[in-house]
């Protein structure tokens, strides 16, 4: 289950309270069961599924894509696959760790593994949210946030896009109130 950590170190595990806090900065968090057959479950557990296998994983979850397409106009989806030995992993993580925003929503559905999103709340406080398999999250455009992995360094997440233009990090230079790996140990 996802949980949230305040900059004070207080941990919030109650889903309703989490959604309320996240709602103050426009983030939506939903729990969507990951659809899988024995075969796709096996594919999901692989470090690095091939192109056709990735398509199988994506297709399995396309009922959600269809819903998003109809409700919000998302046009494309792909699968981000991260594992400890992924070439270029450190550089990739370095891009998303500093506080930044995007010109478009950041929409992720975690289908395997886990990761941590951080958000700057309207009052200037910050929270970290651990997301794992089954968590669907939408980070609204222009909201200051960051992303990091947990010590497992393993996540697979479907990304949904309305377009590819504008989806780059814009760094704001806001200092993080989180010094270490708080959410990991909560
Ligand atoms: Fe981002």
PDB file of C-alpha atoms and ligand atoms in Angstrom:
ATOM      1  CA  UNK A   1       0.000   0.000   0.000  1.00  0.00           C
ATOM      2  CA  UNK A   2       1.093   3.504  -0.739  1.00  0.00           C
ATOM      3  CA  UNK A   3       1.956   5.688   2.203  1.00  0.00           C
ATOM      4  CA  UNK A   4       2.909   9.286   2.715  1.00  0.00           C
ATOM      5  CA  UNK A   5       5.616  10.900   4.831  1.00  0.00           C
ATOM      6  CA  UNK A   6       5.500  14.519   5.921  1.00  0.00           C
ATOM      7  CA  UNK A   7       8.692  16.572   6.163  1.00  0.00           C
ATOM      8  CA  UNK A   8       8.302  16.341   9.966  1.00  0.00           C
ATOM      9  CA  UNK A   9       8.720  12.567   9.637  1.00  0.00           C
ATOM     10  CA  UNK A  10       5.065  11.831  10.435  1.00  0.00           C
ATOM     11  CA  UNK A  11       3.744   8.902   8.425  1.00  0.00           C
ATOM     12  CA  UNK A  12       0.238   8.800   6.943  1.00  0.00           C
ATOM     13  CA  UNK A  13      -1.085   5.412   5.888  1.00  0.00           C
ATOM     14  CA  UNK A  14      -4.803   6.069   5.859  1.00  0.00           C
ATOM     15  CA  UNK A  15      -5.816   6.318   2.227  1.00  0.00           C
ATOM     16  CA  UNK A  16      -8.480   8.944   2.765  1.00  0.00           C
ATOM     17  CA  UNK A  17      -6.114  11.249   4.669  1.00  0.00           C
ATOM     18  CA  UNK A  18      -3.430  10.738   2.031  1.00  0.00           C
ATOM     19  CA  UNK A  19      -5.824  11.624  -0.759  1.00  0.00           C
ATOM     20  CA  UNK A  20      -6.924  14.698   1.165  1.00  0.00           C
ATOM     21  CA  UNK A  21      -3.327  15.933   1.610  1.00  0.00           C
ATOM     22  CA  UNK A  22      -2.466  15.188  -1.999  1.00  0.00           C
ATOM     23  CA  UNK A  23      -5.648  16.910  -3.106  1.00  0.00           C
ATOM     24  CA  UNK A  24      -4.348  20.208  -1.705  1.00  0.00           C
ATOM     25  CA  UNK A  25      -1.784  20.274  -4.508  1.00  0.00           C
ATOM     26  CA  UNK A  26      -4.027  18.656  -7.126  1.00  0.00           C
ATOM     27  CA  UNK A  27      -2.397  15.215  -7.140  1.00  0.00           C
ATOM     28  CA  UNK A  28      -4.762  12.299  -7.604  1.00  0.00           C
ATOM     29  CA  UNK A  29      -3.950   8.841  -6.298  1.00  0.00           C
ATOM     30  CA  UNK A  30      -6.081   5.834  -7.113  1.00  0.00           C
ATOM     31  CA  UNK A  31      -5.766   2.125  -6.527  1.00  0.00           C
ATOM     32  CA  UNK A  32      -6.241   0.111  -9.709  1.00  0.00           C
ATOM     33  CA  UNK A  33      -5.792  -3.658  -9.534  1.00  0.00           C
ATOM     34  CA  UNK A  34      -3.098  -4.802 -11.967  1.00  0.00           C
ATOM     35  CA  UNK A  35      -4.592  -7.223 -14.474  1.00  0.00           C
ATOM     36  CA  UNK A  36      -2.431 -10.232 -15.125  1.00  0.00           C
ATOM     37  CA  UNK A  37      -2.509 -13.765 -16.312  1.00  0.00           C
ATOM     38  CA  UNK A  38       0.145 -16.228 -15.183  1.00  0.00           C
ATOM     39  CA  UNK A  39       2.055 -15.302 -18.310  1.00  0.00           C
ATOM     40  CA  UNK A  40       1.989 -11.536 -17.859  1.00  0.00           C
ATOM     41  CA  UNK A  41       2.736 -11.923 -14.152  1.00  0.00           C
ATOM     42  CA  UNK A  42       5.864 -13.805 -15.185  1.00  0.00           C
ATOM     43  CA  UNK A  43       6.740 -11.095 -17.722  1.00  0.00           C
ATOM     44  CA  UNK A  44       6.275  -8.417 -15.074  1.00  0.00           C
ATOM     45  CA  UNK A  45       8.764 -10.116 -12.826  1.00  0.00           C
ATOM     46  CA  UNK A  46      11.500  -9.961 -15.486  1.00  0.00           C
ATOM     47  CA  UNK A  47      14.161  -7.289 -15.243  1.00  0.00           C
ATOM     48  CA  UNK A  48      14.066  -6.424 -18.869  1.00  0.00           C
ATOM     49  CA  UNK A  49      11.120  -7.721 -20.946  1.00  0.00           C
ATOM     50  CA  UNK A  50      11.512  -7.565 -24.727  1.00  0.00           C
ATOM     51  CA  UNK A  51       9.508  -5.285 -27.023  1.00  0.00           C
ATOM     52  CA  UNK A  52       6.765  -7.805 -27.703  1.00  0.00           C
ATOM     53  CA  UNK A  53       6.557  -8.721 -24.045  1.00  0.00           C
ATOM     54  CA  UNK A  54       6.259  -5.062 -23.100  1.00  0.00           C
ATOM     55  CA  UNK A  55       3.363  -4.751 -25.528  1.00  0.00           C
ATOM     56  CA  UNK A  56       1.688  -7.751 -23.873  1.00  0.00           C
ATOM     57  CA  UNK A  57       2.037  -6.108 -20.470  1.00  0.00           C
ATOM     58  CA  UNK A  58       0.631  -2.832 -21.813  1.00  0.00           C
ATOM     59  CA  UNK A  59      -2.263  -4.529 -23.604  1.00  0.00           C
ATOM     60  CA  UNK A  60      -3.239  -6.322 -20.433  1.00  0.00           C
ATOM     61  CA  UNK A  61      -3.884  -2.937 -18.768  1.00  0.00           C
ATOM     62  CA  UNK A  62      -5.499  -1.241 -21.759  1.00  0.00           C
ATOM     63  CA  UNK A  63      -8.947  -1.085 -20.188  1.00  0.00           C
ATOM     64  CA  UNK A  64      -7.468   1.676 -18.030  1.00  0.00           C
ATOM     65  CA  UNK A  65      -5.878   3.376 -21.033  1.00  0.00           C
ATOM     66  CA  UNK A  66      -9.248   3.330 -22.771  1.00  0.00           C
ATOM     67  CA  UNK A  67     -10.853   4.966 -19.743  1.00  0.00           C
ATOM     68  CA  UNK A  68      -8.159   7.657 -19.624  1.00  0.00           C
ATOM     69  CA  UNK A  69      -8.407   8.243 -23.345  1.00  0.00           C
ATOM     70  CA  UNK A  70     -12.143   8.840 -23.123  1.00  0.00           C
ATOM     71  CA  UNK A  71     -12.062  10.908 -19.931  1.00  0.00           C
ATOM     72  CA  UNK A  72      -8.892  12.963 -20.419  1.00  0.00           C
ATOM     73  CA  UNK A  73      -7.759  12.558 -24.013  1.00  0.00           C
ATOM     74  CA  UNK A  74      -4.583  10.564 -23.418  1.00  0.00           C
ATOM     75  CA  UNK A  75      -3.192   9.402 -26.729  1.00  0.00           C
ATOM     76  CA  UNK A  76      -0.218   7.167 -26.069  1.00  0.00           C
ATOM     77  CA  UNK A  77       1.230   4.960 -23.391  1.00  0.00           C
ATOM     78  CA  UNK A  78       4.528   3.248 -22.831  1.00  0.00           C
ATOM     79  CA  UNK A  79       6.231   1.229 -20.128  1.00  0.00           C
ATOM     80  CA  UNK A  80       9.171   2.486 -18.108  1.00  0.00           C
ATOM     81  CA  UNK A  81      11.279  -0.410 -16.884  1.00  0.00           C
ATOM     82  CA  UNK A  82      13.857   0.271 -14.193  1.00  0.00           C
ATOM     83  CA  UNK A  83      16.084  -2.303 -12.508  1.00  0.00           C
ATOM     84  CA  UNK A  84      19.383  -2.048 -10.670  1.00  0.00           C
ATOM     85  CA  UNK A  85      21.614  -2.938 -13.619  1.00  0.00           C
ATOM     86  CA  UNK A  86      19.840  -0.709 -16.133  1.00  0.00           C
ATOM     87  CA  UNK A  87      22.483   1.120 -18.174  1.00  0.00           C
ATOM     88  CA  UNK A  88      22.424   4.849 -17.480  1.00  0.00           C
ATOM     89  CA  UNK A  89      20.220   4.441 -14.411  1.00  0.00           C
ATOM     90  CA  UNK A  90      22.106   6.935 -12.229  1.00  0.00           C
ATOM     91  CA  UNK A  91      21.968   9.662 -14.875  1.00  0.00           C
ATOM     92  CA  UNK A  92      18.277   9.026 -15.374  1.00  0.00           C
ATOM     93  CA  UNK A  93      17.565   9.257 -11.653  1.00  0.00           C
ATOM     94  CA  UNK A  94      19.637  12.434 -11.380  1.00  0.00           C
ATOM     95  CA  UNK A  95      17.269  14.099 -13.858  1.00  0.00           C
ATOM     96  CA  UNK A  96      14.182  13.504 -11.745  1.00  0.00           C
ATOM     97  CA  UNK A  97      15.542  13.842  -8.206  1.00  0.00           C
ATOM     98  CA  UNK A  98      15.855  17.682  -8.091  1.00  0.00           C
ATOM     99  CA  UNK A  99      12.587  19.558  -7.616  1.00  0.00           C
ATOM    100  CA  UNK A 100      11.027  20.291 -10.986  1.00  0.00           C
ATOM    101  CA  UNK A 101       7.768  20.643 -12.861  1.00  0.00           C
ATOM    102  CA  UNK A 102       6.498  19.793 -16.336  1.00  0.00           C
ATOM    103  CA  UNK A 103       4.339  21.657 -18.813  1.00  0.00           C
ATOM    104  CA  UNK A 104       2.100  18.591 -18.972  1.00  0.00           C
ATOM    105  CA  UNK A 105       0.618  16.207 -16.407  1.00  0.00           C
ATOM    106  CA  UNK A 106       2.844  13.356 -15.219  1.00  0.00           C
ATOM    107  CA  UNK A 107       0.608  10.291 -15.241  1.00  0.00           C
ATOM    108  CA  UNK A 108       1.931   6.972 -13.986  1.00  0.00           C
ATOM    109  CA  UNK A 109       0.455   3.581 -13.222  1.00  0.00           C
ATOM    110  CA  UNK A 110       2.798   1.355 -11.246  1.00  0.00           C
ATOM    111  CA  UNK A 111       2.510  -2.274 -12.371  1.00  0.00           C
ATOM    112  CA  UNK A 112       5.574  -3.663 -10.587  1.00  0.00           C
ATOM    113  CA  UNK A 113       8.076  -2.517  -7.975  1.00  0.00           C
ATOM    114  CA  UNK A 114       7.962   0.812  -6.159  1.00  0.00           C
ATOM    115  CA  UNK A 115       9.155   4.399  -6.192  1.00  0.00           C
ATOM    116  CA  UNK A 116       8.806   7.664  -4.300  1.00  0.00           C
ATOM    117  CA  UNK A 117       7.222  10.888  -5.499  1.00  0.00           C
ATOM    118  CA  UNK A 118       7.743  14.100  -3.560  1.00  0.00           C
ATOM    119  CA  UNK A 119       5.529  17.172  -3.735  1.00  0.00           C
ATOM    120  CA  UNK A 120       5.693  20.795  -2.670  1.00  0.00           C
ATOM    121  CA  UNK A 121       2.388  21.669  -1.003  1.00  0.00           C
ATOM    122  CA  UNK A 122       0.714  25.075  -1.401  1.00  0.00           C
ATOM    123  CA  UNK A 123       1.865  26.093   2.116  1.00  0.00           C
ATOM    124  CA  UNK A 124       5.495  25.355   1.197  1.00  0.00           C
ATOM    125  CA  UNK A 125       5.699  22.129   3.185  1.00  0.00           C
ATOM    126  CA  UNK A 126       6.764  18.971   1.352  1.00  0.00           C
ATOM    127  CA  UNK A 127       5.642  15.338   1.449  1.00  0.00           C
ATOM    128  CA  UNK A 128       6.964  12.109   0.005  1.00  0.00           C
ATOM    129  CA  UNK A 129       4.620   9.420  -1.272  1.00  0.00           C
ATOM    130  CA  UNK A 130       5.689   5.831  -1.751  1.00  0.00           C
ATOM    131  CA  UNK A 131       3.849   4.268  -4.675  1.00  0.00           C
ATOM    132  CA  UNK A 132       3.832   0.615  -5.556  1.00  0.00           C
ATOM    133  CA  UNK A 133       2.095  -1.957  -7.710  1.00  0.00           C
ATOM    134  CA  UNK A 134      -1.502  -0.907  -8.334  1.00  0.00           C
ATOM    135  CA  UNK A 135      -1.049   2.790  -7.617  1.00  0.00           C
ATOM    136  CA  UNK A 136      -2.205   5.189 -10.303  1.00  0.00           C
ATOM    137  CA  UNK A 137      -1.021   8.752  -9.858  1.00  0.00           C
ATOM    138  CA  UNK A 138      -1.552  11.991 -11.728  1.00  0.00           C
ATOM    139  CA  UNK A 139       0.773  14.886 -10.977  1.00  0.00           C
ATOM    140  CA  UNK A 140      -0.727  18.048 -12.441  1.00  0.00           C
ATOM    141  CA  UNK A 141       1.249  20.249 -14.808  1.00  0.00           C
ATOM    142  CA  UNK A 142       3.329  22.980 -13.185  1.00  0.00           C
ATOM    143  CA  UNK A 143       3.302  21.328  -9.746  1.00  0.00           C
ATOM    144  CA  UNK A 144       6.754  21.202  -8.138  1.00  0.00           C
ATOM    145  CA  UNK A 145       7.699  17.581  -7.475  1.00  0.00           C
ATOM    146  CA  UNK A 146      10.499  15.027  -7.609  1.00  0.00           C
ATOM    147  CA  UNK A 147      10.934  11.310  -8.037  1.00  0.00           C
ATOM    148  CA  UNK A 148      13.373   8.789  -6.644  1.00  0.00           C
ATOM    149  CA  UNK A 149      13.660   5.037  -6.267  1.00  0.00           C
ATOM    150  CA  UNK A 150      13.674   3.040  -3.051  1.00  0.00           C
ATOM    151  CA  UNK A 151      16.584   0.775  -2.193  1.00  0.00           C
ATOM    152  CA  UNK A 152      15.103  -1.979  -4.384  1.00  0.00           C
ATOM    153  CA  UNK A 153      15.860   0.250  -7.410  1.00  0.00           C
ATOM    154  CA  UNK A 154      13.126  -1.529  -9.301  1.00  0.00           C
ATOM    155  CA  UNK A 155       9.918  -0.205 -10.821  1.00  0.00           C
ATOM    156  CA  UNK A 156       7.760  -0.738 -13.881  1.00  0.00           C
ATOM    157  CA  UNK A 157       5.260   1.981 -14.604  1.00  0.00           C
ATOM    158  CA  UNK A 158       2.978   2.762 -17.502  1.00  0.00           C
ATOM    159  CA  UNK A 159       3.212   6.397 -18.604  1.00  0.00           C
ATOM    160  CA  UNK A 160       0.237   8.010 -20.316  1.00  0.00           C
ATOM    161  CA  UNK A 161       0.663  11.028 -22.573  1.00  0.00           C
ATOM    162  CA  UNK A 162      -1.577  13.494 -24.330  1.00  0.00           C
ATOM    163  CA  UNK A 163       1.436  14.416 -26.457  1.00  0.00           C
ATOM    164  CA  UNK A 164       5.190  14.233 -26.181  1.00  0.00           C
ATOM    165  CA  UNK A 165       5.913  17.954 -26.455  1.00  0.00           C
ATOM    166  CA  UNK A 166       6.651  19.719 -23.207  1.00  0.00           C
ATOM    167  CA  UNK A 167       7.331  16.653 -21.128  1.00  0.00           C
ATOM    168  CA  UNK A 168      10.752  17.628 -19.861  1.00  0.00           C
ATOM    169  CA  UNK A 169      11.750  18.598 -16.320  1.00  0.00           C
ATOM    170  CA  UNK A 170      11.922  22.316 -15.584  1.00  0.00           C
ATOM    171  CA  UNK A 171      14.103  22.724 -12.497  1.00  0.00           C
ATOM    172  CA  UNK A 172      12.984  25.316  -9.967  1.00  0.00           C
ATOM    173  CA  UNK A 173      15.928  25.257  -7.553  1.00  0.00           C
ATOM    174  CA  UNK A 174      13.598  24.796  -4.584  1.00  0.00           C
ATOM    175  CA  UNK A 175      15.560  23.024  -1.836  1.00  0.00           C
ATOM    176  CA  UNK A 176      14.282  19.660  -0.647  1.00  0.00           C
ATOM    177  CA  UNK A 177      13.168  19.333   2.974  1.00  0.00           C
ATOM    178  CA  UNK A 178      13.963  15.621   2.790  1.00  0.00           C
ATOM    179  CA  UNK A 179      17.569  14.873   3.518  1.00  0.00           C
ATOM    180  CA  UNK A 180      17.671  11.135   3.065  1.00  0.00           C
ATOM    181  CA  UNK A 181      15.543   8.211   2.188  1.00  0.00           C
ATOM    182  CA  UNK A 182      12.733   8.923   4.631  1.00  0.00           C
ATOM    183  CA  UNK A 183       9.859   7.146   2.929  1.00  0.00           C
ATOM    184  CA  UNK A 184      11.870   3.990   2.412  1.00  0.00           C
ATOM    185  CA  UNK A 185      12.297   3.341   6.104  1.00  0.00           C
ATOM    186  CA  UNK A 186       8.884   4.479   7.321  1.00  0.00           C
TER     187      UNK A 186
HETATM  188 FE1  LIG B   1       8.544  14.786 -13.051  1.00  0.00          FE
END
